Short mmCIF file of C-alpha atoms and ligand atoms in Angstrom, two decimals:
data_model
loop_
_atom_site.label_atom_id
_atom_site.label_comp_id
_atom_site.label_asym_id
_atom_site.label_seq_id
_atom_site.Cartn_x
_atom_site.Cartn_y
_atom_site.Cartn_z
CA MET A 1 19.33 -1.23 0.67
CA SER A 2 21.04 -3.71 2.86
CA GLU A 3 22.73 -6.87 1.68
CA LEU A 4 19.90 -8.90 3.20
CA LEU A 5 17.22 -7.07 1.28
CA LYS A 6 19.12 -7.50 -1.95
CA THR A 7 19.46 -11.23 -1.46
CA LEU A 8 15.84 -11.46 -0.41
CA GLU A 9 14.79 -9.73 -3.58
CA ALA A 10 17.01 -11.91 -5.78
CA GLU A 11 15.95 -15.16 -4.14
CA PHE A 12 12.31 -14.19 -4.16
CA SER A 13 12.32 -13.40 -7.86
CA LYS A 14 14.12 -16.72 -8.51
CA ILE A 15 11.31 -18.58 -6.79
CA LYS A 16 8.69 -16.45 -8.47
CA ASP A 17 10.20 -17.00 -11.90
CA ALA A 18 10.48 -20.70 -11.29
CA GLU A 19 6.86 -20.84 -10.20
CA SER A 20 5.57 -18.84 -13.13
CA MET A 21 7.13 -21.25 -15.62
CA SER A 22 4.84 -23.93 -16.93
CA ASP A 23 7.27 -26.69 -15.91
CA SER A 24 7.63 -25.61 -12.31
CA PRO A 25 7.61 -28.64 -10.00
CA LEU A 26 4.31 -27.80 -8.34
CA LYS A 27 2.60 -27.10 -11.64
CA LYS A 28 3.95 -30.39 -12.99
CA CYS A 29 2.47 -32.12 -9.96
CA LEU A 30 -0.84 -30.55 -10.73
CA THR A 31 -0.80 -31.61 -14.39
CA GLU A 32 0.29 -35.13 -13.52
CA THR A 33 -2.40 -35.39 -10.87
CA SER A 34 -5.13 -34.29 -13.22
CA GLU A 35 -3.83 -36.78 -15.83
CA PHE A 36 -3.95 -39.49 -13.21
CA LYS A 37 -7.48 -38.47 -12.33
CA MET A 38 -8.50 -38.69 -15.98
CA ASN A 39 -7.00 -42.16 -16.24
CA LEU A 40 -8.79 -43.27 -13.12
CA LYS A 41 -12.07 -42.09 -14.56
CA LYS A 42 -11.40 -44.00 -17.77
CA LEU A 43 -10.58 -47.17 -15.85
CA ARG A 44 -13.69 -46.77 -13.74
CA ALA A 45 -15.77 -46.51 -16.89
CA HIS A 46 -14.11 -49.72 -18.17
CA LEU A 47 -14.82 -51.51 -14.94
CA THR A 48 -18.46 -50.43 -14.78
CA LYS A 49 -18.88 -51.66 -18.33
CA GLN A 50 -17.26 -54.94 -17.36
CA ILE A 51 -19.49 -55.47 -14.37
CA GLN A 52 -22.51 -55.00 -16.59
CA GLU A 53 -21.12 -57.40 -19.21
CA GLU A 54 -20.37 -59.92 -16.51
CA ALA A 55 -23.99 -59.93 -15.45
CA ASP A 56 -25.22 -61.03 -18.85
CA SER A 57 -22.26 -62.94 -20.20
CA GLU A 58 -21.03 -66.48 -19.89
CA ASN A 59 -17.49 -65.88 -20.98
CA ALA A 60 -16.08 -65.48 -17.49
CA ASP A 61 -12.57 -66.41 -18.44
CA LYS A 62 -12.17 -63.66 -20.97
CA LEU A 63 -13.69 -61.13 -18.63
CA ALA A 64 -11.39 -62.10 -15.79
CA ARG A 65 -8.41 -61.54 -18.05
CA LYS A 66 -9.79 -58.19 -19.08
CA ARG A 67 -10.25 -57.22 -15.46
CA GLN A 68 -6.71 -58.29 -14.67
CA LEU A 69 -5.55 -56.01 -17.46
CA ILE A 70 -7.43 -53.08 -16.03
CA ILE A 71 -6.00 -53.67 -12.59
CA GLU A 72 -2.50 -53.83 -14.01
CA LYS A 73 -3.08 -50.58 -15.85
CA LEU A 74 -4.34 -49.04 -12.66
CA HIS A 75 -1.22 -50.11 -10.78
CA LYS A 76 0.99 -48.77 -13.54
CA ASN A 77 -0.78 -45.43 -13.62
CA TYR A 78 -0.60 -45.15 -9.90
CA ARG A 79 3.10 -45.93 -9.80
CA GLN A 80 3.80 -43.36 -12.52
CA TRP A 81 1.80 -40.69 -10.77
CA GLU A 82 3.31 -41.42 -7.38
CA HIS A 83 6.83 -41.38 -8.76
CA GLY A 84 6.23 -38.07 -10.60
CA VAL A 85 4.67 -36.32 -7.64
CA ARG A 86 7.39 -37.54 -5.31
CA LYS A 87 10.07 -36.32 -7.68
CA GLN A 88 8.51 -32.91 -8.28
CA GLY A 89 7.70 -32.55 -4.62
CA LYS A 90 11.33 -33.16 -3.81
CA VAL A 91 12.46 -30.47 -6.26
CA ALA A 92 9.94 -27.99 -4.83
CA PHE A 93 11.03 -28.87 -1.33
CA GLN A 94 14.68 -28.31 -2.26
CA GLN A 95 13.85 -24.90 -3.75
CA HIS A 96 11.94 -23.98 -0.65
CA ASN A 97 14.73 -25.18 1.60
CA LYS A 98 17.29 -23.18 -0.29
CA PHE A 99 15.15 -20.05 0.09
CA ASN A 100 14.85 -20.76 3.80
CA LYS A 101 18.56 -21.30 4.18
CA VAL A 102 19.61 -18.21 2.25
CA ILE A 103 16.99 -15.82 3.53
CA LEU A 104 14.34 -16.80 6.00
CA ASN A 105 16.55 -18.48 8.58
CA LYS A 106 18.60 -15.33 8.73
CA ILE A 107 15.49 -13.32 9.44
CA TYR A 108 14.09 -15.76 11.99
CA ASP A 109 17.47 -15.93 13.58
CA PHE A 110 16.89 -12.33 14.55
CA ASP A 111 14.76 -11.57 17.57
CA LEU A 112 13.65 -7.97 17.91
CA ASP A 113 13.18 -8.44 21.66
CA ASP A 114 16.92 -9.03 21.94
CA VAL A 115 17.49 -5.55 20.61
CA TYR A 116 14.53 -3.49 21.73
CA VAL A 117 14.61 -4.15 25.46
CA ASN A 118 11.81 -1.81 26.49
CA PRO A 119 8.57 -3.73 26.86
CA LEU A 120 5.75 -2.79 24.49
CA PRO A 121 2.84 -1.01 26.18
CA PRO A 122 -0.13 -3.29 26.92
CA ASN A 123 -2.36 -1.45 24.47
CA ALA A 124 0.15 -1.82 21.61
CA ARG A 125 -1.95 -4.51 19.99
CA GLU A 126 -5.00 -2.27 20.00
CA TYR A 127 -3.02 0.45 18.24
CA VAL A 128 -1.80 -2.01 15.64
CA GLU A 129 -5.35 -3.17 14.99
CA GLN A 130 -6.54 0.39 14.59
CA ALA A 131 -3.69 1.08 12.20
CA VAL A 132 -4.71 -1.98 10.16
CA GLY A 133 -8.30 -0.69 10.08
CA LEU A 134 -7.22 2.74 8.95
CA HIS A 135 -4.99 1.20 6.32
CA ILE A 136 -7.94 -0.75 4.92
CA SER A 137 -10.10 2.39 5.06
CA ARG A 138 -7.53 4.42 3.21
CA TYR A 139 -6.53 2.02 0.43
CA ASN A 140 -9.08 -0.73 -0.04
CA MET A 141 -12.46 0.89 0.21
CA SER A 142 -12.71 2.00 -3.41
CA SER A 143 -12.02 -1.51 -4.69
CA VAL A 144 -14.83 -3.04 -2.65
CA PRO A 145 -18.12 -2.88 -4.51
CA VAL A 146 -20.35 -1.58 -1.73
CA GLU A 147 -23.57 0.21 -2.44
CA ASP A 148 -24.34 0.93 1.17
CA GLY A 149 -21.24 2.23 2.92
CA SER A 150 -22.71 1.76 6.39
CA ASP A 151 -21.83 -1.96 6.26
CA MET A 152 -18.22 -1.02 5.78
CA VAL A 153 -18.36 1.52 8.61
CA ASP A 154 -19.86 -1.09 10.96
CA TYR A 155 -17.31 -3.70 9.94
CA LEU A 156 -14.36 -1.40 10.53
CA GLU A 157 -15.72 -0.34 13.87
CA ASN A 158 -16.52 -3.85 15.09
CA VAL A 159 -13.37 -5.57 13.89
CA TYR A 160 -10.74 -2.85 14.04
CA LYS A 161 -12.33 -0.23 16.32
CA VAL A 162 -12.02 2.47 13.67
CA ASP A 163 -13.93 5.59 14.63
CA PRO A 164 -17.10 5.66 12.45
CA LEU A 165 -16.62 9.38 11.89
CA ILE A 166 -13.31 8.62 10.20
CA SER A 167 -14.34 5.54 8.25
CA LYS A 168 -17.43 7.38 6.99
CA LYS A 169 -15.14 9.98 5.46
CA PHE A 170 -13.15 7.26 3.73
CA VAL A 171 -16.36 5.62 2.51
CA ASP A 172 -17.41 8.91 0.93
CA MET A 173 -13.97 9.31 -0.61
CA ALA A 174 -14.15 5.82 -2.06
CA GLN A 175 -17.54 6.56 -3.58
CA ILE A 176 -16.19 9.55 -5.48
CA ILE A 177 -13.16 7.53 -6.62
CA ARG A 178 -15.41 4.72 -7.87
CA GLU A 179 -17.46 7.22 -9.85
CA LEU A 180 -14.29 8.77 -11.28
CA ARG A 181 -13.10 5.32 -12.36
CA ALA A 182 -16.45 4.72 -14.01
CA GLY A 183 -16.04 7.93 -16.01
CA ASN A 184 -18.49 10.00 -13.99
CA LEU A 185 -16.77 13.27 -13.06
CA GLU A 186 -19.70 15.17 -11.60
CA SER A 187 -19.37 14.28 -7.92
CA CYS A 188 -15.65 15.01 -7.94
CA MET A 189 -16.25 18.28 -9.81
CA ALA A 190 -18.80 19.29 -7.19
CA TRP A 191 -16.40 18.36 -4.41
CA CYS A 192 -13.20 20.03 -5.62
CA THR A 193 -12.09 23.48 -4.56
CA GLU A 194 -12.67 26.13 -7.19
CA GLY A 195 -9.42 27.09 -8.85
CA SER A 196 -7.52 24.05 -7.58
CA LEU A 197 -5.16 22.03 -9.72
CA LEU A 198 -7.65 19.19 -9.32
CA GLU A 199 -10.34 21.28 -11.01
CA PHE A 200 -8.02 21.98 -13.92
CA GLU A 201 -7.08 18.33 -14.37
CA LEU A 202 -10.76 17.33 -14.19
CA HIS A 203 -11.55 19.80 -16.98
CA MET A 204 -8.78 18.22 -19.02
CA LEU A 205 -10.10 14.75 -18.31
CA LYS A 206 -13.61 15.73 -19.33
CA ALA A 207 -12.35 17.23 -22.59
CA MET A 208 -10.47 13.98 -23.24
CA TYR A 209 -13.67 12.01 -22.72
CA PHE A 210 -15.46 14.16 -25.29
CA LEU A 211 -12.56 13.71 -27.67
CA GLN A 212 -12.50 9.96 -27.10
CA SER A 213 -16.19 9.74 -27.91
CA GLY A 214 -15.35 11.34 -31.25
CA ASP A 215 -17.14 14.64 -30.60
CA LYS A 216 -14.43 17.13 -31.46
CA ILE A 217 -16.74 20.14 -31.45
CA LYS A 218 -17.99 19.35 -27.98
CA ALA A 219 -14.43 18.81 -26.75
CA PHE A 220 -13.33 22.10 -28.32
CA ASN A 221 -16.24 24.04 -26.83
CA TYR A 222 -15.65 22.47 -23.48
CA VAL A 223 -11.99 23.46 -23.44
CA LEU A 224 -12.91 26.95 -24.63
CA ASN A 225 -15.58 27.41 -21.97
CA SER A 226 -13.74 26.03 -19.01
CA ILE A 227 -10.01 26.56 -19.39
CA PRO A 228 -9.44 30.28 -20.27
CA GLY A 229 -11.71 31.41 -17.44
CA PHE A 230 -9.97 29.06 -15.08
CA LEU A 231 -6.52 30.35 -16.03
CA LYS A 232 -7.63 33.97 -15.73
CA LYS A 233 -9.31 33.49 -12.38
CA THR A 234 -6.51 31.50 -10.80
CA LYS A 235 -3.59 33.21 -12.58
CA LYS A 236 -2.17 29.74 -13.09
CA HIS A 237 -0.99 30.64 -16.58
CA HIS A 238 1.81 28.09 -16.45
CA LEU A 239 -0.86 25.42 -16.95
CA ARG A 240 -1.42 26.73 -20.48
CA HIS A 241 1.21 24.42 -21.91
CA LYS A 242 -0.82 21.43 -20.75
CA VAL A 243 -3.79 22.50 -22.84
CA ALA A 244 -1.79 22.94 -26.03
CA PRO A 245 -1.30 19.23 -26.84
CA LEU A 246 -4.99 18.62 -26.35
CA LEU A 247 -5.94 21.44 -28.70
CA ALA A 248 -3.42 20.18 -31.24
CA GLN A 249 -5.14 16.80 -31.08
CA LEU A 250 -8.43 18.47 -31.83
CA VAL A 251 -7.06 20.02 -34.97
CA VAL A 252 -4.70 17.46 -36.40
CA CYS A 253 -5.20 13.84 -35.61
CA SER A 254 -8.10 11.61 -36.03
CA GLN A 255 -6.46 9.01 -33.82
CA THR A 256 -6.42 9.81 -30.15
CA THR A 257 -2.95 9.46 -28.71
CA PHE A 258 -3.38 10.92 -25.22
CA ASP A 259 -3.47 8.61 -22.26
CA ILE A 260 -6.92 8.96 -20.74
CA SER A 261 -6.38 6.36 -18.01
CA ASN A 262 -3.21 8.13 -16.98
CA GLN A 263 -5.13 11.40 -16.70
CA ARG A 264 -7.84 9.66 -14.71
CA GLU A 265 -5.30 8.25 -12.26
CA LYS A 266 -3.76 11.70 -11.95
CA CYS A 267 -7.17 13.12 -11.01
CA ILE A 268 -7.80 10.30 -8.52
CA ASN A 269 -4.43 10.93 -6.92
CA LEU A 270 -4.95 14.69 -6.70
CA PHE A 271 -8.44 14.18 -5.36
CA THR A 272 -7.20 11.75 -2.69
CA GLN A 273 -4.55 14.25 -1.61
CA ASP A 274 -7.00 17.16 -1.44
CA TYR A 275 -9.65 15.07 0.25
CA CYS A 276 -7.32 13.75 2.94
CA ALA A 277 -5.94 17.25 3.59
CA ARG A 278 -9.39 18.83 3.82
CA ASN A 279 -10.72 16.14 6.13
CA LYS A 280 -7.55 15.95 8.21
CA LEU A 281 -6.94 12.32 7.29
CA SER A 282 -3.41 11.15 6.75
CA PHE A 283 -2.61 10.60 3.08
CA ASN A 284 -0.31 7.66 3.77
CA SER A 285 -1.52 5.15 6.31
CA SER A 286 0.61 4.97 9.42
CA LEU A 287 0.85 1.21 8.98
CA PHE A 288 2.45 1.65 5.57
CA LEU A 289 4.85 4.31 6.88
CA ILE A 290 5.85 2.27 9.89
CA VAL A 291 6.32 -1.01 8.06
CA MET A 292 8.29 0.75 5.33
CA SER A 293 10.46 2.51 7.91
CA GLY A 294 10.94 -0.81 9.65
CA ILE A 295 12.10 -2.54 6.48
CA ILE A 296 14.58 0.24 5.76
CA SER A 297 15.83 0.34 9.36
CA PHE A 298 16.14 -3.42 9.72
CA GLN A 299 19.76 -3.47 8.65
CA PHE A 300 20.61 -0.95 11.39
CA PHE A 301 18.88 -3.11 14.00
CA ILE A 302 21.06 -6.02 12.93
CA LYS A 303 24.20 -3.92 13.09
CA TYR A 304 23.16 -2.47 16.42
CA ARG A 305 22.69 -5.92 17.89
CA THR A 306 26.24 -6.87 16.96
CA ILE A 307 27.65 -3.65 18.37
CA ARG A 308 25.60 -3.93 21.53
CA ALA A 309 26.79 -7.45 22.17
CA ALA A 310 30.40 -6.37 21.74
CA SER A 311 30.37 -3.09 23.64
CA HIS A 312 27.65 -3.69 26.22
CA VAL A 313 25.88 -0.42 25.48
CA ASP A 314 22.17 -0.39 26.14
CA TRP A 315 18.99 1.01 24.75
CA SER A 316 18.18 3.68 27.31
CA THR A 317 15.50 5.83 25.70
CA GLU A 318 12.08 4.34 25.29
CA ASN A 319 10.78 6.37 22.37
CA GLU A 320 13.98 6.90 20.48
CA LEU A 321 16.29 4.71 18.48
CA PRO A 322 19.85 4.61 19.79
CA PHE A 323 21.09 4.93 16.21
CA ASN A 324 20.37 7.19 13.31
CA VAL A 325 18.32 5.92 10.38
CA LYS A 326 18.21 7.95 7.21
CA LEU A 327 14.73 7.61 5.78
CA PRO A 328 13.52 8.91 2.42
CA ASP A 329 11.63 12.22 2.49
CA PHE A 330 8.19 10.76 1.99
CA LEU A 331 8.55 8.84 5.23
CA THR A 332 9.65 11.76 7.36
CA LYS A 333 7.94 14.84 6.06
CA PHE A 334 4.70 14.00 7.85
CA HIS A 335 6.42 14.52 11.16
CA PRO A 336 7.61 18.12 11.44
CA ILE A 337 9.80 18.93 14.36
CA PHE A 338 10.73 22.31 15.71
CA ILE A 339 13.70 22.99 17.92
CA CYS A 340 13.25 26.01 20.14
CA PRO A 341 16.23 28.32 19.47
CA VAL A 342 16.34 29.47 23.10
CA LEU A 343 15.97 26.14 24.87
CA LYS A 344 17.68 24.13 22.10
CA GLU A 345 15.03 21.51 22.68
CA GLU A 346 12.35 20.03 20.48
CA THR A 347 8.87 21.45 21.10
CA THR A 348 6.28 19.03 22.42
CA THR A 349 2.58 19.05 23.20
CA GLU A 350 3.44 20.19 26.75
CA ASN A 351 5.81 22.83 25.47
CA PRO A 352 4.31 23.88 22.12
CA PRO A 353 5.77 26.46 19.74
CA TYR A 354 4.50 30.05 19.83
CA ALA A 355 4.85 32.72 17.13
CA LEU A 356 5.85 36.23 18.19
CA PRO A 357 4.37 39.30 16.45
CA CYS A 358 7.45 39.35 14.17
CA HIS A 359 6.57 35.72 13.20
CA HIS A 360 9.66 34.26 14.79
CA ILE A 361 8.91 31.11 16.73
CA ILE A 362 10.01 30.03 20.20
CA SER A 363 8.69 27.45 22.64
CA LYS A 364 6.16 28.21 25.39
CA VAL A 365 8.70 27.70 28.16
CA SER A 366 11.03 30.22 26.53
CA LEU A 367 8.13 32.61 26.02
CA ASP A 368 7.25 32.41 29.71
CA LYS A 369 10.87 32.85 30.69
CA LEU A 370 11.58 35.81 28.41
CA SER A 371 8.33 37.58 29.30
CA LYS A 372 8.78 36.80 33.00
CA ASN A 373 5.43 34.98 32.93
CA GLY A 374 3.79 37.67 30.84
CA THR A 375 4.68 40.52 33.09
CA CYS A 376 6.99 42.37 30.71
CA ASN A 377 7.78 42.93 27.06
CA PHE A 378 10.97 41.47 25.63
CA LYS A 379 13.13 41.59 22.51
CA CYS A 380 12.71 38.69 20.05
CA PRO A 381 15.78 36.41 20.22
CA TYR A 382 16.07 36.57 16.41
CA CYS A 383 15.38 40.19 15.58
CA PRO A 384 15.15 43.61 17.31
CA ILE A 385 11.34 43.68 17.35
CA MET A 386 9.74 43.82 20.78
CA ALA A 387 7.30 41.10 21.74
CA ALA A 388 4.78 40.45 24.50
CA ARG A 389 3.36 37.15 25.65
CA SER A 390 -0.19 38.39 25.19
CA ARG A 391 0.51 38.95 21.50
CA ALA A 392 2.13 35.59 20.84
CA GLU A 393 0.11 32.88 19.12
CA LYS A 394 0.31 29.13 19.41
CA VAL A 395 1.60 27.47 16.26
CA SER A 396 0.63 24.08 14.93
CA PHE A 397 2.60 22.66 12.05
CA VAL A 398 0.53 21.27 9.27
CA PHE A 399 2.07 19.30 6.48
CA LEU A 400 0.66 20.59 3.20
ZN1 ZN B 501 11.65 38.29 15.61
#
């Protein structure tokens, strides 16, 4: 993490802490204002009473004095309130200013256009909007209480131009997640692949529900009926150790100590992974990945700007950073690259990777070259096995 991020974090939590305290300046303003409002209401009530009394009273002198008193009180209250709000406002303003000075000005001081000199393509905005739409589809659908998903599909298409075929898949996913959250496992059970880890964890969750409801016999029978068969069929015997604590619970304790919400979240997470993989949806939204990568790379952009200014080097490649950024695995693993061993170049959609009969992989250009455009057999560049272009198969990398 860069120095800037660290300071940002520290300063942000300072502000947040200050705001969460009951005597934060803005909260004080709010309390003082509502007190002032209360006082005003009281004074109004006094005055209304007075006006009525005035109508049917002769003692004008006394009433005038009373009214004078009320007006004085009003002035006093107003002055107090104004002074308090001014004071607190000043403190809040100072806090805000300090935050600006330490952090925000440094960020605003930085203009990405100074560094990235290649102009953005005209349809960049459209892509960003689509990414926002997909992000919403991926993460926020299950928290929106929609009965009829078609509204959501229409909305995402009209506002963000998300393909209805894609958003429909997310709507269905959200429906199953909502049911899981509500304790209804059936739709997820019906969806999951037989023998998958998800199926196992769902069985465990269901047994926990039985146990939570106090029906130990039902829980025991459920475990007995579902788990051994599952382990035998899938040969996933290593999962046995996960069942043991649950069985022990059945026998020993009357108090349930397992974490059912944790198990539920585990199922939801596994389901989301499986669902996205099966429907060819990306598990992480590209918006999240890009913004996260941007935050991590920011420090390098700042450094690069300084270096560029000093050494007059320029950003020559349009789709590549002129510096190396080390990103955490979860941000890079979705983008597999393959370097052709013959060409020593990365494969692309124009020059895709091909697998030879021995399963070694080279790029299409190399394949054409080595096979003299398919006219002769050749020896694999890795091993002694002979290969022919007609027996090579195109490879697409899928992240599992
Ligand atoms: Zn080979």
